Coordinates of C-alpha atoms in Angstrom, one line a residue:
X931 CA 77.3 64.0 84.8
X932 CA 74.4 66.4 85.8
X933 CA 71.3 65.7 85.3
X934 CA 68.5 68.1 85.7
X935 CA 64.8 66.4 85.3
X936 CA 63.4 69.6 85.2
X937 CA 65.9 71.6 83.3
X938 CA 65.5 74.7 82.7
X939 CA 62.0 74.7 84.0
X940 CA 62.8 73.5 87.0
X941 CA 63.2 77.2 88.4
X942 CA 60.2 78.0 88.2
X943 CA 59.3 79.5 92.0
X944 CA 63.0 79.8 92.6
X945 CA 64.4 82.9 93.2
X946 CA 68.1 84.0 91.5
X947 CA 69.4 85.0 94.7
X948 CA 68.3 82.6 97.2
X949 CA 69.8 78.6 98.1
X950 CA 67.9 76.4 95.5
X951 CA 68.2 72.9 98.4
X952 CA 65.9 71.3 99.3
X953 CA 66.1 70.4 103.0
X954 CA 66.9 73.5 103.5
X955 CA 64.3 75.4 101.9
X956 CA 61.4 73.3 102.5
X957 CA 60.8 72.8 98.6
X958 CA 60.6 69.6 96.8
X959 CA 63.9 69.5 94.6
X960 CA 65.2 67.2 91.9
X961 CA 67.4 65.8 90.5
X962 CA 71.6 68.2 91.1
X963 CA 74.4 68.0 89.7
X964 CA 76.4 64.1 90.7
X965 CA 79.6 63.7 92.6
X966 CA 81.8 64.0 89.7
X967 CA 80.7 66.6 88.3
X968 CA 80.7 68.7 91.3
X969 CA 83.9 68.0 91.8
X970 CA 85.0 69.1 88.3
X971 CA 82.8 72.4 88.6
X972 CA 84.8 73.0 92.2
X973 CA 88.5 72.3 90.3
X974 CA 87.5 74.3 87.5
X975 CA 86.6 77.2 90.2
X976 CA 90.2 76.5 91.8
X977 CA 92.7 76.9 89.4
X978 CA 92.8 79.5 86.6
X979 CA 96.1 81.2 84.8
X980 CA 98.0 81.2 87.7
X981 CA 99.6 78.2 87.1
X982 CA 101.7 79.6 84.8
X983 CA 103.7 81.2 87.9
X984 CA 104.0 78.7 89.7
X985 CA 106.5 77.5 89.1
X986 CA 108.4 81.4 89.5
X987 CA 106.7 81.1 93.2
X988 CA 109.1 77.7 93.1
X989 CA 112.3 80.1 92.2
X990 CA 111.7 82.5 94.4
X991 CA 111.0 80.5 97.4
X992 CA 112.8 76.9 97.0
X993 CA 111.4 73.6 96.7
X994 CA 110.9 73.8 100.6
X995 CA 110.3 77.1 101.3
X996 CA 107.2 76.2 98.0
X997 CA 106.6 72.7 99.4
X998 CA 105.4 74.3 103.0
X999 CA 103.3 77.7 102.2
X1000 CA 101.3 75.7 99.4
X1001 CA 100.9 73.9 102.5
X1002 CA 99.7 75.9 104.1
X1003 CA 97.4 77.4 101.9
X1004 CA 95.6 74.3 101.1
X1005 CA 95.2 73.6 105.3
X1006 CA 94.0 77.5 105.4
X1007 CA 91.5 76.6 102.1
X1008 CA 89.8 73.5 103.5
X1009 CA 89.4 74.4 107.2
X1010 CA 88.2 78.3 105.7
X1011 CA 85.1 75.9 103.1
X1012 CA 84.6 73.9 106.6
X1013 CA 83.5 76.8 108.0
X1014 CA 81.2 77.1 105.8
X1015 CA 79.7 74.6 105.2
X1016 CA 79.3 73.4 109.2
X1017 CA 77.6 76.8 109.8
X1018 CA 76.2 76.3 106.3
X1019 CA 74.4 73.3 108.3
X1020 CA 73.7 74.2 111.8
X1021 CA 71.7 77.5 109.9
X1022 CA 69.9 76.1 106.7
X1023 CA 71.3 79.5 105.1
X1024 CA 73.0 78.2 101.7
X1025 CA 74.7 81.6 100.8
X1026 CA 77.5 82.8 101.6
X1027 CA 76.0 86.9 101.2
X1028 CA 73.3 85.1 103.7
X1029 CA 75.5 84.3 105.8
X1030 CA 76.5 87.6 105.9
X1031 CA 73.0 89.5 106.6
X1032 CA 73.0 86.4 109.4
X1033 CA 76.8 87.2 110.9
X1034 CA 76.5 91.2 110.4
X1035 CA 73.3 91.7 109.3
X1036 CA 71.8 93.3 105.8
X1037 CA 75.6 95.7 106.7
X1038 CA 77.2 92.3 106.2
X1039 CA 75.0 90.9 103.5
X1040 CA 75.6 93.8 101.4
X1041 CA 79.7 94.1 102.4
X1042 CA 79.3 90.2 101.4
X1043 CA 77.7 90.6 97.7
X1044 CA 79.6 93.7 96.6
X1045 CA 82.3 92.0 98.3
X1046 CA 81.7 88.8 96.0
X1047 CA 81.2 91.3 92.4
X1048 CA 84.1 93.4 92.9
X1049 CA 86.0 89.8 93.1
X1050 CA 85.0 88.3 90.0
X1051 CA 84.4 91.2 88.3
X1052 CA 88.3 90.7 89.1
X1053 CA 89.0 87.8 87.8
X1054 CA 87.3 87.1 85.0
X1055 CA 88.5 90.8 83.3
X1056 CA 91.8 89.6 84.6
X1057 CA 92.1 86.6 82.6
X1058 CA 90.1 88.6 79.6
X1059 CA 92.9 90.2 79.7
X1060 CA 95.0 87.1 79.4
X1061 CA 92.8 85.7 76.3
X1062 CA 93.5 89.2 74.3
X1063 CA 96.8 89.4 74.9
X1064 CA 97.6 85.1 73.7
X1065 CA 94.6 84.3 71.2
X1066 CA 96.9 86.9 68.9
X1067 CA 100.1 84.6 69.8
X1068 CA 98.8 81.3 69.6
X1069 CA 97.1 81.5 66.4
X1070 CA 100.3 82.7 64.3
X1071 CA 102.0 79.6 66.2
X1072 CA 99.9 77.9 63.8
X1073 CA 99.0 80.0 61.6
X1074 CA 102.0 81.0 59.1
X1075 CA 101.1 83.8 56.5
X1076 CA 102.8 86.6 54.8
X1077 CA 100.4 89.5 55.1
X1078 CA 100.3 92.3 57.7
X1079 CA 97.8 93.8 60.0
X1080 CA 95.3 90.4 59.3
X1081 CA 92.0 90.7 62.1
X1082 CA 92.7 87.6 63.8
X1083 CA 96.4 89.2 64.6
X1084 CA 94.0 92.1 66.7
X1085 CA 93.5 90.7 70.5
X1086 CA 90.3 92.7 70.9
X1087 CA 88.1 91.4 68.2
X1088 CA 89.2 88.2 69.1
X1089 CA 88.3 89.0 72.5
X1090 CA 84.5 90.4 71.2
X1091 CA 84.3 87.5 69.1
X1092 CA 85.6 84.5 71.3
X1093 CA 83.0 86.6 74.0
X1094 CA 80.1 86.5 72.4
X1095 CA 80.6 83.1 71.1
X1096 CA 81.4 81.3 73.9
X1097 CA 81.9 82.6 77.2
X1098 CA 77.8 84.3 76.7
X1099 CA 76.1 81.6 76.2
X1100 CA 78.0 79.4 78.7
X1101 CA 76.8 82.1 81.2
X1102 CA 73.7 82.4 79.9
X1103 CA 72.9 79.0 81.4
X1104 CA 70.8 79.0 84.2
X1105 CA 72.6 76.2 87.0
X1106 CA 75.8 76.1 87.8
X1107 CA 75.4 72.0 87.2
X1108 CA 74.8 72.6 83.7
X1109 CA 78.7 74.1 83.7
X1110 CA 80.4 70.4 84.3
X1111 CA 80.6 69.3 81.0
X1112 CA 83.0 72.4 80.4
X1113 CA 84.3 71.8 83.5
X1114 CA 85.7 68.4 82.5
X1115 CA 87.4 69.8 79.3
X1116 CA 89.1 73.0 81.1
X1117 CA 89.8 69.7 83.9
X1118 CA 91.8 68.1 81.7
X1119 CA 94.1 70.6 79.8
X1120 CA 95.2 71.1 82.6
X1121 CA 96.2 68.2 83.7
X1122 CA 97.6 67.9 79.9
X1123 CA 99.6 71.2 80.9
X1124 CA 100.7 69.5 83.9
X1125 CA 102.1 66.7 81.6
X1126 CA 103.9 67.9 79.2
X1127 CA 105.3 70.4 82.0
X1128 CA 106.8 67.1 84.1
X1129 CA 108.0 65.7 79.6
X1130 CA 109.2 68.2 78.7
X1131 CA 112.0 68.0 82.2
X1132 CA 113.7 65.8 79.5
X1133 CA 113.7 67.7 76.5
X1134 CA 114.9 71.2 78.2
X1135 CA 119.3 70.5 78.4
X1136 CA 120.4 71.7 82.0
X1137 CA 122.2 73.9 81.7
X1138 CA 120.6 76.2 79.5
X1139 CA 122.1 76.0 76.2
X1140 CA 123.3 79.8 75.1
X1141 CA 124.4 81.3 72.0
X1142 CA 128.3 81.2 72.4
X1143 CA 130.5 83.0 70.7
X1144 CA 133.7 83.1 73.0
X1145 CA 135.7 80.3 73.5
X1146 CA 135.8 81.7 77.6
X1147 CA 132.4 82.3 77.9
X1148 CA 131.7 78.6 77.2
X1149 CA 134.6 78.8 79.8
X1150 CA 132.6 80.6 81.9
X1151 CA 128.9 78.9 81.6
X1152 CA 130.9 75.4 81.9
X1153 CA 131.5 76.7 85.7
X1154 CA 128.9 78.3 86.0
X1155 CA 126.8 74.5 85.8
X1156 CA 126.8 73.3 87.9
X1157 CA 125.6 76.7 89.9
X1158 CA 122.6 76.4 87.3
X1159 CA 121.8 72.9 87.5
X1160 CA 121.1 72.6 91.8
X1161 CA 117.8 72.8 92.5
X1162 CA 117.6 74.5 96.6
X1163 CA 115.8 73.3 100.1
X1164 CA 114.6 76.8 101.1
X1165 CA 115.2 80.8 98.7
X1166 CA 114.6 83.6 100.5
X1167 CA 115.2 87.4 98.7
X1168 CA 112.9 91.1 98.4
X1169 CA 111.4 88.2 95.3
X1170 CA 110.2 86.0 97.5
X1171 CA 107.4 88.6 98.9
X1172 CA 105.9 87.9 95.3
X1173 CA 105.3 84.4 95.8
X1174 CA 103.5 84.7 98.9
X1175 CA 100.3 86.5 97.0
X1176 CA 100.6 84.1 94.4
X1177 CA 100.0 81.2 96.9
X1178 CA 98.2 82.6 99.2
X1179 CA 95.2 83.4 97.3
X1180 CA 96.1 80.0 94.8
X1181 CA 93.0 77.8 95.7
X1182 CA 90.0 80.5 96.3
X1183 CA 86.7 78.6 95.3
X1184 CA 84.6 80.3 98.0
X1185 CA 82.4 82.2 95.2
X1186 CA 81.9 78.9 93.8
X1187 CA 81.3 77.0 97.1
X1188 CA 77.8 77.5 97.8
X1189 CA 76.9 77.4 94.2
X1190 CA 78.1 74.0 93.6
X1191 CA 76.2 72.6 97.2
X1192 CA 73.5 74.3 96.2
X1193 CA 73.1 72.3 92.6
X1194 CA 74.6 68.6 94.2
X1195 CA 72.7 65.9 94.8
X1196 CA 71.8 64.5 97.4
X1197 CA 73.4 67.5 99.4
X1198 CA 74.3 67.1 102.3
X1199 CA 77.6 68.3 104.2
X1200 CA 79.7 65.0 104.1
X1201 CA 78.9 64.4 100.7
X1202 CA 80.4 67.9 100.5
X1203 CA 83.3 67.8 102.5
X1204 CA 84.0 65.0 100.0
X1205 CA 83.4 67.2 97.3
X1206 CA 86.3 70.1 98.6
X1207 CA 88.7 67.9 100.0
X1208 CA 89.1 66.0 96.1
X1209 CA 89.2 69.0 94.8
X1210 CA 91.5 70.9 97.0
X1211 CA 93.5 67.3 96.6
X1212 CA 93.9 67.9 92.7
X1213 CA 93.9 71.3 92.7
X1214 CA 97.0 70.6 95.4
X1215 CA 98.6 67.6 93.3
X1216 CA 98.5 69.4 89.5
X1217 CA 99.6 73.2 91.2
X1218 CA 102.2 70.8 92.8
X1219 CA 103.3 68.6 89.8
X1220 CA 103.8 71.0 87.3
X1221 CA 105.7 74.1 90.1
X1222 CA 108.8 71.4 90.7
X1223 CA 108.5 70.0 86.9
X1224 CA 108.9 73.9 85.7
X1225 CA 111.7 74.8 88.1
X1226 CA 113.8 71.8 87.8
X1227 CA 113.6 72.3 83.8
X1228 CA 114.8 75.8 83.8
X1229 CA 115.6 76.6 88.1
X1230 CA 116.8 79.9 88.4
X1231 CA 116.3 81.0 85.1
X1232 CA 112.0 80.0 84.6
X1233 CA 110.1 83.2 83.4
X1234 CA 107.3 85.0 85.6
X1235 CA 104.7 83.0 83.4
X1236 CA 106.1 79.0 82.6
X1237 CA 105.6 79.1 78.5
X1238 CA 108.0 82.3 77.9
X1239 CA 110.8 79.9 79.3
X1240 CA 109.6 76.9 76.8
X1241 CA 109.4 79.3 73.9
X1242 CA 112.9 81.1 75.2
X1243 CA 114.1 77.8 74.4
X1244 CA 112.3 76.3 72.3
X1245 CA 110.6 78.2 70.0
X1246 CA 107.6 76.5 67.5
X1247 CA 108.0 73.7 69.7
X1248 CA 104.6 72.3 68.1
X1249 CA 103.7 70.5 71.7
X1250 CA 104.1 73.9 73.2
X1251 CA 102.1 75.2 70.6
X1252 CA 99.5 72.7 71.7
X1253 CA 99.9 73.4 75.4
X1254 CA 99.2 77.3 75.1
X1255 CA 95.5 76.8 73.0
X1256 CA 94.9 75.2 76.2
X1257 CA 96.3 76.6 78.8
X1258 CA 93.6 79.2 76.5
X1259 CA 90.8 77.5 76.5
X1260 CA 91.0 76.3 79.8
X1261 CA 90.8 79.7 80.8
X1262 CA 88.2 81.0 78.3
X1263 CA 85.8 78.2 80.4
X1264 CA 86.3 79.1 84.0
X1265 CA 84.7 82.0 83.5
X1266 CA 81.8 81.4 82.6
X1267 CA 81.8 79.4 86.1
X1268 CA 83.4 82.5 87.9
X1269 CA 80.5 84.7 86.5
X1270 CA 77.5 82.3 88.1
X1271 CA 78.7 83.4 92.3
X1272 CA 79.0 87.6 89.8
X1273 CA 75.4 88.0 89.2
X1274 CA 73.9 86.2 91.8
X1275 CA 75.4 88.4 94.5
X1276 CA 74.0 91.5 91.4
X1277 CA 70.6 90.1 91.3
X1278 CA 71.0 90.9 95.8
X1279 CA 72.5 93.6 95.8
X1280 CA 69.6 95.1 93.2
X1281 CA 66.8 93.5 94.0
X1282 CA 66.8 91.0 96.4
X1283 CA 65.0 88.0 96.9
X1284 CA 62.7 87.4 93.6
X1285 CA 61.5 84.9 91.5
X1286 CA 63.8 83.8 88.1
X1287 CA 62.8 85.4 85.3
X1288 CA 65.0 85.0 82.1
X1289 CA 64.2 89.1 80.9
X1290 CA 66.1 90.2 84.4
X1291 CA 68.4 87.0 84.4
X1292 CA 69.6 88.1 80.5
X1293 CA 70.3 91.4 81.4
X1294 CA 71.9 91.5 83.9
X1295 CA 74.8 88.5 82.1
X1296 CA 74.9 90.7 79.4
X1297 CA 75.3 93.5 81.9
X1298 CA 78.3 91.6 83.5
X1299 CA 80.4 90.1 81.4
X1300 CA 79.9 93.9 79.3
X1301 CA 82.1 95.6 81.6
X1302 CA 84.2 93.5 82.1
X1303 CA 84.3 93.4 78.1
X1304 CA 85.6 96.6 79.0
X1305 CA 88.1 96.6 81.4
X1306 CA 89.5 93.5 80.0
X1307 CA 89.9 96.0 76.2
X1308 CA 90.7 99.2 77.7
X1309 CA 92.4 99.5 80.4
X1310 CA 96.3 99.2 79.7
X1311 CA 97.1 97.2 82.5
X1312 CA 95.3 95.8 85.1
X1313 CA 97.6 93.9 87.1
X1314 CA 98.5 96.6 89.5
X1315 CA 94.4 97.4 89.4
X1316 CA 93.4 94.7 89.7
X1317 CA 96.3 93.2 92.5
X1318 CA 95.2 95.4 94.2
X1319 CA 91.9 94.6 94.4
X1320 CA 92.2 91.1 94.8
X1321 CA 94.6 91.6 97.3
X1322 CA 91.6 92.8 99.3
X1323 CA 89.1 90.8 98.1
X1324 CA 90.2 88.0 98.6
X1325 CA 91.7 87.4 101.6
X1326 CA 88.0 88.7 102.6
X1327 CA 86.8 86.3 100.9
X1328 CA 89.6 82.8 101.7
X1329 CA 90.1 83.8 105.5
X1330 CA 88.7 87.4 106.9
X1331 CA 84.5 85.9 106.3
X1332 CA 84.6 83.1 107.4
X1333 CA 86.3 83.4 110.7
X1334 CA 84.4 86.8 111.9
X1335 CA 81.3 84.4 110.7
X1336 CA 82.0 81.7 112.8
X1337 CA 82.3 83.7 115.6
X1338 CA 79.2 85.8 115.0
X1339 CA 77.4 82.4 114.7
X1340 CA 78.1 79.9 115.9
X1341 CA 77.7 79.0 119.6
X1342 CA 81.3 77.4 120.1
X1343 CA 83.5 79.3 123.7
X1344 CA 85.8 81.0 122.3
X1345 CA 87.8 79.2 123.9
X1346 CA 87.2 76.0 121.8
X1347 CA 89.1 73.6 118.8
X1348 CA 87.1 75.2 116.7
X1349 CA 86.9 78.9 117.6
X1350 CA 90.2 79.2 117.7
X1351 CA 90.8 77.7 114.8
X1352 CA 88.4 80.8 113.1
X1353 CA 90.8 83.4 115.5
X1354 CA 94.1 82.1 113.9
X1355 CA 92.1 82.6 110.5
X1356 CA 91.3 85.7 110.8
X1357 CA 94.1 87.8 112.1
X1358 CA 96.0 85.8 109.5
X1359 CA 94.1 86.4 106.7
X1360 CA 94.4 90.4 108.1
X1361 CA 98.2 90.0 108.0
X1362 CA 98.6 88.1 104.4
X1363 CA 96.4 90.9 103.0
X1364 CA 97.8 94.3 104.4
X1365 CA 102.0 92.9 103.7
X1366 CA 99.4 91.4 99.9
X1367 CA 98.3 95.4 100.0
X1368 CA 102.0 97.3 100.8
X1369 CA 103.7 94.9 98.5
X1370 CA 101.7 95.5 95.4
X1371 CA 101.4 99.6 96.5
X1372 CA 105.4 99.7 96.8
X1373 CA 106.2 97.6 93.6
X1374 CA 103.2 100.2 91.7
X1375 CA 104.9 103.3 93.2
X1376 CA 108.1 101.9 92.0
X1377 CA 107.1 100.8 88.8
X1378 CA 105.0 104.3 87.7

């Protein structure tokens, strides 16, 4: 795990919005976050509640189609992070915002900061919205009572309590390395989810059980069973378009990459690249396993949120109750990690670089969490709102910004393979972002 020789006092003389690497700033550096702790923090930044929708994405793209898309996104994420780390090594800059400033002057720095702030506030709000919706159901599945209007069935009350008792204390921690313990818990919860999905594959029969009352219904179900239980390699339909945004942003962790790099013990590009490779690879395996076995359990009848499929066929199953609680805890523990880059970006936008100050640190933490709480509590449906924002900000952080930064900062010739890859990343990001934006706008208009 992470060890800090100076504890909180290690921030004296540092700036809230500046990189922490001694080799980049000339400062004497204390022992930072361990290699394993950095991998766990990175995986916590990558994986969230989106894992619940991957089986549905596979059901609409087919096994081979899903694997190809997931592998493409994995490679794009790995390459874009490689570009960022290379630029950090060349320039001595270890801040996403500062890279934007080097590439596009002050407008670039402000643009990157705003993008990070919007993206991370949107992500935190969506996670807390899930907690508001799912926590009461999770508690009801565990506790049986005969009373109406019990306080713990009000998602808003539960959300406020959880935010004050869990999210706020973790978000107030001054360094991202202190979150490695909560990140390890989040990883265990996600791993537990994947293991249960594998085990339950052999607990639910295929074809899925139906409430059959007529003989001809039973005959029809019998004839369709072969069709229901046959996995498909490639599926192309109108619903396939919805799988692309889900997969495109499943490896988005770029706002946390450089803060994690800044606090890595003995930070070098090669060492951080190894952290990235291991974190992305383990996330890829968990994504693929959970999606595959979730799909092979329900086939074409998988719900957009995988846990809903289990609720329909094995309601009040003790194991699935614990999985629901584990996923909620994993989502909850991800919020403080996403909060860190958002606070760092807000500090840079308002105050620039200034010495660390506990009063400022606390005020900004409370302000951001307050905004996120208000959005999660009072916005009735944040899916389309933040889907619209996410389709633009996520694409910028994943593809567009790394491509632009390399082309503007690096001295590599345009015809070199790495520059060609940066151009490809930039063009692909523009295409995917535009496509996702149009899909969300059209579906939102049709829904209204």
